[in-house]
mmCIF file of C-alpha atoms in Angstrom:
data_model
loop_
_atom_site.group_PDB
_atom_site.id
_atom_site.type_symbol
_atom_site.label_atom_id
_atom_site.label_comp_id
_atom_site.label_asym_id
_atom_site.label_seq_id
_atom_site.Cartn_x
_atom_site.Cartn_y
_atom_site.Cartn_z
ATOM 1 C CA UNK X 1253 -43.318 96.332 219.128
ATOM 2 C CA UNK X 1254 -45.450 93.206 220.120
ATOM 3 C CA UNK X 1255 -49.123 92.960 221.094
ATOM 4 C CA UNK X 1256 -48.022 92.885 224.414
ATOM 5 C CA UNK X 1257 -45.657 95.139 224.520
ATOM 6 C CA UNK X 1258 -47.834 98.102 223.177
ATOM 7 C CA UNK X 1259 -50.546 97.260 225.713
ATOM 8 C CA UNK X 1260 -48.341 97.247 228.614
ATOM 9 C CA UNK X 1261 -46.810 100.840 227.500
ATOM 10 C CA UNK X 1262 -50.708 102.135 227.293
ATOM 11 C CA UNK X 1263 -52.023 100.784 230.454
ATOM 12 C CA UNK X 1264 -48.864 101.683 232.141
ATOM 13 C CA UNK X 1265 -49.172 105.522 231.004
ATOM 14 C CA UNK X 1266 -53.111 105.513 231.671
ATOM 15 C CA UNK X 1267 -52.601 104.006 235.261
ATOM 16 C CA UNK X 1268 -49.710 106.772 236.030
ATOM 17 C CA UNK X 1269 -52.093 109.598 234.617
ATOM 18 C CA UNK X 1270 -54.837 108.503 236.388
ATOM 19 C CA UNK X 1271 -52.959 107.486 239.772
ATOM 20 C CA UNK X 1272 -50.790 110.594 239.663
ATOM 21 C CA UNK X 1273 -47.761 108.103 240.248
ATOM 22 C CA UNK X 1274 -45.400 106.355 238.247
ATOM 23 C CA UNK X 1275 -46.890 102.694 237.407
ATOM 24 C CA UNK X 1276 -45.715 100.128 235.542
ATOM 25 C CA UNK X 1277 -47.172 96.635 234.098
ATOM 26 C CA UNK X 1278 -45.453 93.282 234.890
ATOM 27 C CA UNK X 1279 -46.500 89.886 234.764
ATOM 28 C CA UNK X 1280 -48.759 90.504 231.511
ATOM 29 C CA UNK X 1281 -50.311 87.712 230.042
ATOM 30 C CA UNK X 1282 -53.298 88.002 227.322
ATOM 31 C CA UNK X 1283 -56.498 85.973 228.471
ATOM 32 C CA UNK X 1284 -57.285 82.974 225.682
ATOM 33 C CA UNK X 1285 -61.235 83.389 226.262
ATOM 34 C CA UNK X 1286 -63.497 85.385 224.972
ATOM 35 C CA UNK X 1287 -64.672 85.910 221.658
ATOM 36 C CA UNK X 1288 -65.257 89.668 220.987
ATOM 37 C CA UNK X 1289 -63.184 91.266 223.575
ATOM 38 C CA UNK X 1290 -59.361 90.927 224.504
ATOM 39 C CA UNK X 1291 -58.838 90.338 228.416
ATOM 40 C CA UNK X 1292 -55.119 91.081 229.393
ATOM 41 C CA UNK X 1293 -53.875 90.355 232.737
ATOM 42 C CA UNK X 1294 -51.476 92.677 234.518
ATOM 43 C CA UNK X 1295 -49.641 93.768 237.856
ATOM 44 C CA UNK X 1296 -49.589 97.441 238.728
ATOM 45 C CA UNK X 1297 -46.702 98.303 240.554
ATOM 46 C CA UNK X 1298 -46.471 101.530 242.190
ATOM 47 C CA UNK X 1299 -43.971 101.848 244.563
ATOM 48 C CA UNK X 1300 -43.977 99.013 246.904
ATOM 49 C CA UNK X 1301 -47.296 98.724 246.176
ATOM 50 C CA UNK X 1302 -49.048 95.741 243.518
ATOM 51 C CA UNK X 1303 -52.099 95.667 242.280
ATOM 52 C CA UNK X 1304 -53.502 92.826 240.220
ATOM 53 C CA UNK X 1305 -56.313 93.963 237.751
ATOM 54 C CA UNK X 1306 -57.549 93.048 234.314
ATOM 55 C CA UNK X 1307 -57.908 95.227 231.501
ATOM 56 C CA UNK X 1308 -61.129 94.763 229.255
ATOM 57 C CA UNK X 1309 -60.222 95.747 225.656
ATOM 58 C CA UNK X 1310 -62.490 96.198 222.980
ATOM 59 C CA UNK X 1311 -60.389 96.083 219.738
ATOM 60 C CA UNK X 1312 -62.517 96.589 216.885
ATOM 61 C CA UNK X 1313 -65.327 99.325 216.226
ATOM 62 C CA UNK X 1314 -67.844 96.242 215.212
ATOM 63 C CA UNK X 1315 -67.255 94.393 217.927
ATOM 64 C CA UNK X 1316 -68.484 97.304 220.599
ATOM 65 C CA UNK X 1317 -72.479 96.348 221.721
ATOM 66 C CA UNK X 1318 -72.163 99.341 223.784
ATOM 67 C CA UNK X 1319 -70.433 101.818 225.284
ATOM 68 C CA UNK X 1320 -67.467 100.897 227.227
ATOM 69 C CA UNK X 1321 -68.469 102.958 230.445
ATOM 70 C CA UNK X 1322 -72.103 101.428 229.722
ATOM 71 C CA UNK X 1323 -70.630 97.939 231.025
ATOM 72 C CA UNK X 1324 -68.728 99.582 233.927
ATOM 73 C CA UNK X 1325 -71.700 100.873 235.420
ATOM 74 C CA UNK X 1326 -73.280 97.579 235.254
ATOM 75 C CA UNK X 1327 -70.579 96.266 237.524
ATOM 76 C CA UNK X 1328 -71.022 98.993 239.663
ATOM 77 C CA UNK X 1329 -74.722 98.324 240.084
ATOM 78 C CA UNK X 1330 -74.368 95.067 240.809
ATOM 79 C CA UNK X 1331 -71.587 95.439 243.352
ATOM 80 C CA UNK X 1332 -73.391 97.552 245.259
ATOM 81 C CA UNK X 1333 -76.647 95.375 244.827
ATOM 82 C CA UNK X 1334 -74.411 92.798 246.477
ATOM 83 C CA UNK X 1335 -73.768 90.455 243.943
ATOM 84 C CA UNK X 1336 -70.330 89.229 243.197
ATOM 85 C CA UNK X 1337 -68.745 91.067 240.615
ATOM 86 C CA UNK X 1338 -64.662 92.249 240.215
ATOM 87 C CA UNK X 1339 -64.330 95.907 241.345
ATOM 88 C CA UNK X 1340 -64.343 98.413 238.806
ATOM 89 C CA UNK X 1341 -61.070 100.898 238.967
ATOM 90 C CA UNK X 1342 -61.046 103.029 235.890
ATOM 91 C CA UNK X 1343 -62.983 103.519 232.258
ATOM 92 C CA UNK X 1344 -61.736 104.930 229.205
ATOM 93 C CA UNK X 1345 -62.769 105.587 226.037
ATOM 94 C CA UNK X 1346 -59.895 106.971 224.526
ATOM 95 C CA UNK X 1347 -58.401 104.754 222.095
ATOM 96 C CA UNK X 1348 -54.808 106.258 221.691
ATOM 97 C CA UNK X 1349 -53.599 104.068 224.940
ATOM 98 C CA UNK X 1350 -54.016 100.484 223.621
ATOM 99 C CA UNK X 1351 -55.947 100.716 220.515
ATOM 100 C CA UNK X 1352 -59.603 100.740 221.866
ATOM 101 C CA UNK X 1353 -61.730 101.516 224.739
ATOM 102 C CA UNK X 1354 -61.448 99.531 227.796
ATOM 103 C CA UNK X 1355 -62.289 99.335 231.836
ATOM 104 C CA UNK X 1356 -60.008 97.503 234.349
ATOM 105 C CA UNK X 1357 -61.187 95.523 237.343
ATOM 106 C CA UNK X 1358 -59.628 93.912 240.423
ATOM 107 C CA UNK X 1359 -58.121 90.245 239.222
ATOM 108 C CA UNK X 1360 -59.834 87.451 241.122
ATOM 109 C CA UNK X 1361 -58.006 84.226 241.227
ATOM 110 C CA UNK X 1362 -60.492 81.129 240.526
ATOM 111 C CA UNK X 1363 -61.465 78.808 237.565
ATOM 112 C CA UNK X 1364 -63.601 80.265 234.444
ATOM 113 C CA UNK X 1365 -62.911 77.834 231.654
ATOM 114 C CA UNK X 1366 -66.111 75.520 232.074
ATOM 115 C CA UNK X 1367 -64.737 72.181 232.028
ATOM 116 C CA UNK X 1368 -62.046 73.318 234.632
ATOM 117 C CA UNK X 1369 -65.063 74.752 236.865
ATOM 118 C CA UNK X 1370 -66.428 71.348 236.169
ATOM 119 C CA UNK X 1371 -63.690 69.533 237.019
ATOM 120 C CA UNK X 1372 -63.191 71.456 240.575
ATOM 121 C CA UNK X 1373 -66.868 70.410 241.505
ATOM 122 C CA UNK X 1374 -65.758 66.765 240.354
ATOM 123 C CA UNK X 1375 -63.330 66.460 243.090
ATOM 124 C CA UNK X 1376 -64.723 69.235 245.781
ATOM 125 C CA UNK X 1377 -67.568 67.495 247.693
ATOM 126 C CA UNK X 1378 -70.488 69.412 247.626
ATOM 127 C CA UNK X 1379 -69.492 72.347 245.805
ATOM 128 C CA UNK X 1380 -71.950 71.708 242.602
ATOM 129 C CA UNK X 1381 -74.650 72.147 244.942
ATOM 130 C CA UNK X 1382 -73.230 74.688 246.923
ATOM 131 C CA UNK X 1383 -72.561 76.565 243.695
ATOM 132 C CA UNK X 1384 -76.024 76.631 241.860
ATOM 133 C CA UNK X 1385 -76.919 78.164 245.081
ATOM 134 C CA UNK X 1386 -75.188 80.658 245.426
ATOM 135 C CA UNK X 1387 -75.494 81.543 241.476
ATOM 136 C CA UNK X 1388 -79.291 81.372 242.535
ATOM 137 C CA UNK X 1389 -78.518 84.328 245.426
ATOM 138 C CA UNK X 1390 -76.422 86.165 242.981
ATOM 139 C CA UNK X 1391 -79.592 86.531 240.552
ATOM 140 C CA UNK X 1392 -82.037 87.142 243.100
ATOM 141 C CA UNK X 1393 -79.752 90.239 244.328
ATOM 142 C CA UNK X 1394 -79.178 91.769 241.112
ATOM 143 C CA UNK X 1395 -82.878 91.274 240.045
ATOM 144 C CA UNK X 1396 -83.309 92.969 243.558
ATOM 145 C CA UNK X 1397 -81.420 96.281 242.508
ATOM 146 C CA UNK X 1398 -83.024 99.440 241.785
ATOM 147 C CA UNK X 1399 -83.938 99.505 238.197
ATOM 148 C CA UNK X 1400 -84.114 102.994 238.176
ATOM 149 C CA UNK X 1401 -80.411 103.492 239.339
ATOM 150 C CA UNK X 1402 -78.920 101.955 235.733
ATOM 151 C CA UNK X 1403 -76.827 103.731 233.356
ATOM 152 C CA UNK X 1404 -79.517 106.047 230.772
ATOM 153 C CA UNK X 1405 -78.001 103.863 228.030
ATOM 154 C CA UNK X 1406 -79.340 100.498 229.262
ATOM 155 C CA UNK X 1407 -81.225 98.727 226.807
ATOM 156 C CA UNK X 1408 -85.221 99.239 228.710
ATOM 157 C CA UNK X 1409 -88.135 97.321 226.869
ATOM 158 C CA UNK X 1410 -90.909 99.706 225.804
ATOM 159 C CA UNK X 1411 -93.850 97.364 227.208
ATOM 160 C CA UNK X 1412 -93.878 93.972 228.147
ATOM 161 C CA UNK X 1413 -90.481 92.338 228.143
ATOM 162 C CA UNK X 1414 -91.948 88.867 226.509
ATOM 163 C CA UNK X 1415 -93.088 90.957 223.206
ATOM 164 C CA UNK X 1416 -89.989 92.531 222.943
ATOM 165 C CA UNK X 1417 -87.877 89.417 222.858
ATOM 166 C CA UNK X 1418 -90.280 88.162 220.074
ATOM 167 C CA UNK X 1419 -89.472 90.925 218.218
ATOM 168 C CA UNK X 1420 -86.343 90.751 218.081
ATOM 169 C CA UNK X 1421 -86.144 86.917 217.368
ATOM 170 C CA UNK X 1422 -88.232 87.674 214.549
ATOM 171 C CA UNK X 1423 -85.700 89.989 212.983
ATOM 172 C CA UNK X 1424 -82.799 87.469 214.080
ATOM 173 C CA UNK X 1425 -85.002 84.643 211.959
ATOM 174 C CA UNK X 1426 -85.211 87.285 208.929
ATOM 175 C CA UNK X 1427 -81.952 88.193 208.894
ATOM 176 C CA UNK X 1428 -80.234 84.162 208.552
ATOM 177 C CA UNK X 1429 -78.337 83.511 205.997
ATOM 178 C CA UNK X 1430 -80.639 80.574 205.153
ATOM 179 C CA UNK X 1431 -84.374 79.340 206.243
ATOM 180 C CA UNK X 1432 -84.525 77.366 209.908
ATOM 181 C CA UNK X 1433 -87.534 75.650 210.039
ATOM 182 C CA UNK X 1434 -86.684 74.142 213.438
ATOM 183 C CA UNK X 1435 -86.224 77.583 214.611
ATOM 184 C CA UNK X 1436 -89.344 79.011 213.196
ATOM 185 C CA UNK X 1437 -91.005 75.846 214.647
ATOM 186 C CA UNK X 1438 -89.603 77.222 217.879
ATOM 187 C CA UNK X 1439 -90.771 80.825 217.558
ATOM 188 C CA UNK X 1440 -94.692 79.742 216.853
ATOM 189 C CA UNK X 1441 -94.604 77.536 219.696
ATOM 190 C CA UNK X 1442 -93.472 81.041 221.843
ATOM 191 C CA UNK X 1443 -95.662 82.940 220.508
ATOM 192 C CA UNK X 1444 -98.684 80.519 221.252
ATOM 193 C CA UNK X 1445 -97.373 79.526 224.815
ATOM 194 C CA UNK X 1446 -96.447 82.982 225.603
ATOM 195 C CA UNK X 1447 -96.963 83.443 229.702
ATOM 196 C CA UNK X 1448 -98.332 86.896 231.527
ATOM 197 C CA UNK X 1449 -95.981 89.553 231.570
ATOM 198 C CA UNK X 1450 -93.453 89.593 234.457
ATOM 199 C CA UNK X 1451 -95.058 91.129 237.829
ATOM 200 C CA UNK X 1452 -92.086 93.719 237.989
ATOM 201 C CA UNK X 1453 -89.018 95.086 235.310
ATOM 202 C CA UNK X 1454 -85.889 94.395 237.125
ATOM 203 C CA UNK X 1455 -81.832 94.886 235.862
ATOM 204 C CA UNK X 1456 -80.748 91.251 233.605
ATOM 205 C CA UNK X 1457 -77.740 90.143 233.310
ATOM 206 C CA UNK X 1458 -78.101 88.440 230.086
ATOM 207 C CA UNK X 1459 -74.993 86.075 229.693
ATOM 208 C CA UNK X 1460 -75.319 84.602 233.540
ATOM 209 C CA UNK X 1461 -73.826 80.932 232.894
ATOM 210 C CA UNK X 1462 -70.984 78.647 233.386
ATOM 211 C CA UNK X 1463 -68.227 80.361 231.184
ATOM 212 C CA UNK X 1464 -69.281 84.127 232.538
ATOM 213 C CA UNK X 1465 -68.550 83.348 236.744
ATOM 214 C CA UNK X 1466 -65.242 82.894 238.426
ATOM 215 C CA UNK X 1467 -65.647 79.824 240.674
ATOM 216 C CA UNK X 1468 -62.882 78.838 243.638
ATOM 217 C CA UNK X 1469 -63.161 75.551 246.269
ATOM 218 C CA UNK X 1470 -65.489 78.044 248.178
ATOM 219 C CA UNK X 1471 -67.854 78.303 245.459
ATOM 220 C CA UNK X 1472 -69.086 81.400 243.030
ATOM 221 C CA UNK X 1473 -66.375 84.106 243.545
ATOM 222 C CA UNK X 1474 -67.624 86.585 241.149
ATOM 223 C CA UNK X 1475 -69.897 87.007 237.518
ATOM 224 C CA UNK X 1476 -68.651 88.077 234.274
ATOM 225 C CA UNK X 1477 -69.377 89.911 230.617
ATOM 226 C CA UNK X 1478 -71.287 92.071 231.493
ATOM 227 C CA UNK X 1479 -71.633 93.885 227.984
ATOM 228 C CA UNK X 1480 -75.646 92.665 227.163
ATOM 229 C CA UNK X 1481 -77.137 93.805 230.876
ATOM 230 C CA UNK X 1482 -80.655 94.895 230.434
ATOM 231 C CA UNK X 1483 -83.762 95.968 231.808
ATOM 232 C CA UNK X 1484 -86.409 92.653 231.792
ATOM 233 C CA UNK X 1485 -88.287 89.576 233.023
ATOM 234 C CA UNK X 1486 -85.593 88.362 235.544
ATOM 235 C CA UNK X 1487 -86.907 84.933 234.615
ATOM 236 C CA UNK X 1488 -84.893 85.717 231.307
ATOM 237 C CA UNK X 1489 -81.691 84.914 233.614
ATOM 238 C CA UNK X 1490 -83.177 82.034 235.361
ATOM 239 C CA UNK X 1491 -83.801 80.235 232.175
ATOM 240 C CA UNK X 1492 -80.537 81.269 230.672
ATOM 241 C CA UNK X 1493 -78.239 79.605 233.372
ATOM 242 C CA UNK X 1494 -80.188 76.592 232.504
ATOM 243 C CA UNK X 1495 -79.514 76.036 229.096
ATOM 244 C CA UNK X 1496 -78.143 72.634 227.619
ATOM 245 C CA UNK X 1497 -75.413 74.163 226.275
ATOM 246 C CA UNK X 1498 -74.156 75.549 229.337
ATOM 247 C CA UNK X 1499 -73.879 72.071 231.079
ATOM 248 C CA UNK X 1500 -70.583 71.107 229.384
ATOM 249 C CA UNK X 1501 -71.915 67.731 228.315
ATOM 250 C CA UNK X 1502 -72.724 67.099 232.347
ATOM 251 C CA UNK X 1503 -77.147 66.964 230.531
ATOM 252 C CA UNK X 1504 -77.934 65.570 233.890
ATOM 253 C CA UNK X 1505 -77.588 68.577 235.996
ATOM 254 C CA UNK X 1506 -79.750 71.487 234.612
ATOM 255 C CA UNK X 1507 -77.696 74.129 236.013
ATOM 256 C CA UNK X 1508 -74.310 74.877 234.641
ATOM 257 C CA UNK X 1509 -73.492 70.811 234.484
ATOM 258 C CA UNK X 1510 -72.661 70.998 238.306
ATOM 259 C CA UNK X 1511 -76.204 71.727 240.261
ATOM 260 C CA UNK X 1512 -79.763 71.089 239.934
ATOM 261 C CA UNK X 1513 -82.902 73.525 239.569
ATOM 262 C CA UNK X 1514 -83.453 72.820 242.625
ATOM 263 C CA UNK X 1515 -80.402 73.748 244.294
ATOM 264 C CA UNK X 1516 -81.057 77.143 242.343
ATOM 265 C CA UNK X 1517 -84.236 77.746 242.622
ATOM 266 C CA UNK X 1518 -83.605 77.467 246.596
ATOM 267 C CA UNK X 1519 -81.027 79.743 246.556
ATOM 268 C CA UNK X 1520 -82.791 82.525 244.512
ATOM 269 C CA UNK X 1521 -85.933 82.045 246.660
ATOM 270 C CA UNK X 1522 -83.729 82.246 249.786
ATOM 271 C CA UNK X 1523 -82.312 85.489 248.862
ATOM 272 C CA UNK X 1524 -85.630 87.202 248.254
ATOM 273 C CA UNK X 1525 -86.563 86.429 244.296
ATOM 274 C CA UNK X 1526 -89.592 85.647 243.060
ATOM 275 C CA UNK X 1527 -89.836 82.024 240.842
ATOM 276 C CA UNK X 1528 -92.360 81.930 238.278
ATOM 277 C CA UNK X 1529 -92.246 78.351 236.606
ATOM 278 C CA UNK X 1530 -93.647 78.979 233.452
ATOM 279 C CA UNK X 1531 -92.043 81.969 232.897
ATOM 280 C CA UNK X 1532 -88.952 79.818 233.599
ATOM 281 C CA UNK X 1533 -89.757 77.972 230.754
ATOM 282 C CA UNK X 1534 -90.510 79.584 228.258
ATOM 283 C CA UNK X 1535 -87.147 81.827 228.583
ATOM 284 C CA UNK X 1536 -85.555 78.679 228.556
ATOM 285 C CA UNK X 1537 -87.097 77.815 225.474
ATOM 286 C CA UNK X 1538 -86.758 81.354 223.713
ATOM 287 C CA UNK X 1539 -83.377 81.463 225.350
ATOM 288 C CA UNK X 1540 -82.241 78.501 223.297
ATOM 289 C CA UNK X 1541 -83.403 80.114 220.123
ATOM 290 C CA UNK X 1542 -81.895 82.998 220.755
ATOM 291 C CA UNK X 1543 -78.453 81.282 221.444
ATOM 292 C CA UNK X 1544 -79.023 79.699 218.283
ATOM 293 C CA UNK X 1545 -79.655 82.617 216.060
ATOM 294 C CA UNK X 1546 -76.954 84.014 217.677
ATOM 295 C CA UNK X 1547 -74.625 81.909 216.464
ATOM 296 C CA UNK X 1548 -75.688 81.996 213.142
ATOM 297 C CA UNK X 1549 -75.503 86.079 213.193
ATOM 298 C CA UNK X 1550 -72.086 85.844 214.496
ATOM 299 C CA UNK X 1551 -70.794 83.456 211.534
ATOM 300 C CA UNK X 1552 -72.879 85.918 209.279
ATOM 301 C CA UNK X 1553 -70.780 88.716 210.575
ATOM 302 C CA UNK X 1554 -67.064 86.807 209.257
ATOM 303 C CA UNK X 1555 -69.041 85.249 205.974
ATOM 304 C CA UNK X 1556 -69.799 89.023 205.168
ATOM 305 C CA UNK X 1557 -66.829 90.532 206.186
ATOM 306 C CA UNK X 1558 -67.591 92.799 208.504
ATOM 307 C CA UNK X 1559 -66.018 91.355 211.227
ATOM 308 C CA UNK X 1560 -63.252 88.683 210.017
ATOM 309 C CA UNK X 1561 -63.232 86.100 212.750
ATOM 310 C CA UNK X 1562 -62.239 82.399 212.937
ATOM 311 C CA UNK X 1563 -63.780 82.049 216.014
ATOM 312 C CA UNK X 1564 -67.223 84.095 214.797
ATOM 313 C CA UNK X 1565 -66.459 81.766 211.632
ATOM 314 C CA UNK X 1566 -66.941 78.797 213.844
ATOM 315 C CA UNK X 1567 -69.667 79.785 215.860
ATOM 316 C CA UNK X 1568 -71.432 78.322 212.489
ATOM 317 C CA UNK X 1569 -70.705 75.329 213.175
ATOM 318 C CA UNK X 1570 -72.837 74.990 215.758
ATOM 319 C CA UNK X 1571 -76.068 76.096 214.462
ATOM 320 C CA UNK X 1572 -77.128 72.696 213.910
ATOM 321 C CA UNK X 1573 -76.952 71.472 217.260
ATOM 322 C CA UNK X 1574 -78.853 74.635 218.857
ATOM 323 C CA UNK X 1575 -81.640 73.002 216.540
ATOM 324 C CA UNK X 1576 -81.827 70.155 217.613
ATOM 325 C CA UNK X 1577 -82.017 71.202 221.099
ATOM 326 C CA UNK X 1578 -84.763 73.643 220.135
ATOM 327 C CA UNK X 1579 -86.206 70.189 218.883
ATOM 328 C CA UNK X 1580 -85.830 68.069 222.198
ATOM 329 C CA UNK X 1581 -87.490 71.030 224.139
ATOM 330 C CA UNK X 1582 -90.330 70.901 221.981
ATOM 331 C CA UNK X 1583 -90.728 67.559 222.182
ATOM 332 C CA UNK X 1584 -91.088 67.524 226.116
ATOM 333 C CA UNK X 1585 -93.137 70.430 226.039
ATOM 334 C CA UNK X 1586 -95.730 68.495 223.681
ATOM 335 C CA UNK X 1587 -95.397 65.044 225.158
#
C-alpha cells in the first residue's frame, strides 16, 4: 500500500470516529513544501456533504519541536485574537492512524510558494502594498492577544526576552560544526547594541514571512507553521518578516519582496501595535543570525544522522550566504 493510500485509510477512519459518520478521503494530493512536516490535502465526504481540510503530519520522532496539540492551540489563539489563520478541526496524537501525530485545518485556496505570491503581486495592482499591510494588522492582533490565555507548554522567557535570545544563539554558535567568525562578529555586535527590554511580553509567531501566509488577489488570506509560537518581544516578528532572505531576490522591498516597511509599519500601527525602531533592528539583525545558525543545525542534524534529510542536507548550503548578509547588516549599522 502507497504513501497515499495508507494516509487516506487513517484519516478516513479518524474523521468517521471522530464525526460519528462514515467519511471518506478523495482528491488526496501530498503538499511539496515544507521541510520537517508532511502536509496532505484531502476532501471529506460525508454524505452529501465535502469538506476540504489539510492534514498536518509529523512523521518522524526528531522532527517534533513540540507537541502536536501545542501548535493547535496556537491557531486557536490566534483565530480568536482575529488574525487570519485556517480553522482548526481535530488533534491527535495517536500515531496508529497515519504513522505520527497530526491536526487538520480548513483548506484555504491561495498562493504559498513565494515566487508564485510574488508573481500575483507582479500582475495585481496594488496588492504588494495592500499585502504588507495587512501582514502588519495580522501581527499587531496576535501581539494583541492575551498572553496569559496560551497553551502551559508555550515556550515563556524567564526575564527579559533580548537575554534569552542571546543565550540561545550562544549555544547555536557552540554547537556548529565549524567556527563562524562572521557570525560571532554578529553576536558581539548584539550584545553591545542590545536595546531596553520590550515594554510588554506578548504571544510570537516566530516563522511570520513570505513562505508561512496564504495570499489570494484580495491580499493575506491566512498565516502558517505555527510549530515555534512563543512568548516575547513582538518586535522579534517585526524584524523577522523583514529579513533578506524572505524577499525572494525582490532586495528592494524590505517586506516579503512585495511591500515596504512602511506599508507595514502602517498597518501594525493602525491595528493597535506598538513600533519600537531599534528594537526593530536589532531582531532583524539577531534574526538573521539566527536563520543562519539554523541552517547550519539543520545540515548538522543529516551530517550526524539523526535525522537523514536531503533537504536538511541542503539547508548547508546556504550557510554562507546568511553570512554574508550578517556582513552587509553590519556594515550599514557601522557606516
Amino acid at each position: 500500500m502507497s504513501v497515499v493510500e495508507q494516509t487516506s485509510k487513517g484519516l478516513g477512519e479518524f474523521l468517521s470516529q471522530k464525526w460519528g459518520k462514515r467519511v471518506a478521503i478523495e482528491n488526496v494530493e501530498l503538499a511539496s513544501a515544507g521541510a520537517r512536516r508532511r502536509n496532505v490535502l484531502f476532501d471529506a465526504v460525508a454524505g452529501d456533504q465535502r469538506t476540504p481540510l489539510v492534514a498536518t503530519i509529523v512523521p518522524f520522532a526528531a522532527m517534533q519541536l513540540l507537541p502536536i496539540e501545542v501548535e493547535a492551540s496556537n491557531l486557536q489563539l490566534a483565530e480568536a485574537a482575529g488574525m487570519p489563520v485556517p480553522h482548526v478541526h481535530a488533534v491527535c496524537d495517536d500515531h496508529a492512524f497515519v504513522g505520527g501525530p497530526f491536526f487538520i485545518t480548513s483548506r484555504i485556496t491561495g498562493e504559498t510558494i513565494p515566487r508564485q505570491v510574488l508573481r500575483l503581486v507582479e500582475r495585481t495592482p496594488g496588492l504588494g502594498p495592500r499585502l504588507a499591510r495587512q501582514c502588519g494588522s495580522a501581527l499587531a492582533k496576535l501581539h494583541a492577544a492575551d498572553a496569559s490565555k496560551a497553551h502551559p507548554l508555550v515556550a515563556r522567557p524567564a526575564g527579559d526576552p533580548l537575554d534569552a535570545a542571546l543565550a540561545n544563539t550562544r549555544r547555536s554558535l557552540d554547537e556548529l560544526l565549524q567556527p563562524s567568525p562572521a557570525f560571532t562578529l554578529c553576536f558581539n555586535w548584539l550584545k553591545r547594541n542590545r536595546p531596553p527590554a520590550p515594554r510588554r511580553i506578548t504571544v510570537v509567531h516566530g516563522d511570520f514571512r513570505n513562505g508561512n501566509i496564504i495570499v489570494g488577489p484580495d491580499g493575506l488570506r491566512a498565516s502558517l507553521d505555527w510549530e515555534v509560537c512563543h512568548l516575547g518581544d513582538p518586535m522579534e516578528d517585526c524584524g523577522w518578516v523583514a529579513q533578506r532572505m524572505w524577499r525572494f531576490r525582490n532586495d528592494s522591498l524590505e517586506i516579503g519582496g512585495f511591500g515596504t516597511r512602511d506599508d507595514f509599519r502602517a498597518g501594525y500601527q493602525e491595528a493597535g501595535g506598538e513600533w519600537d525602531e531599534a528594537r526593530f533592528q536589532w531582531w532583524k539583525a539577531q534574526g538573521t543570525l539566527r536563520w543562519g545558525l539554523g541552517l547550519a543545525g539543520q545540515a548538522k542534524q543529516h551530517l550526524d544522522g539523526s535525522v537523514p534529510s536531503i533537504v536538511l542536507a541542503a539547508s548547508g548550503r546556504r550557510v554562507a550566504e546568511l553570512e554574508y548578509d550578517t556582513l552587509m547588516l553590519l556594515m550599514k549599522a557601522f557606516s
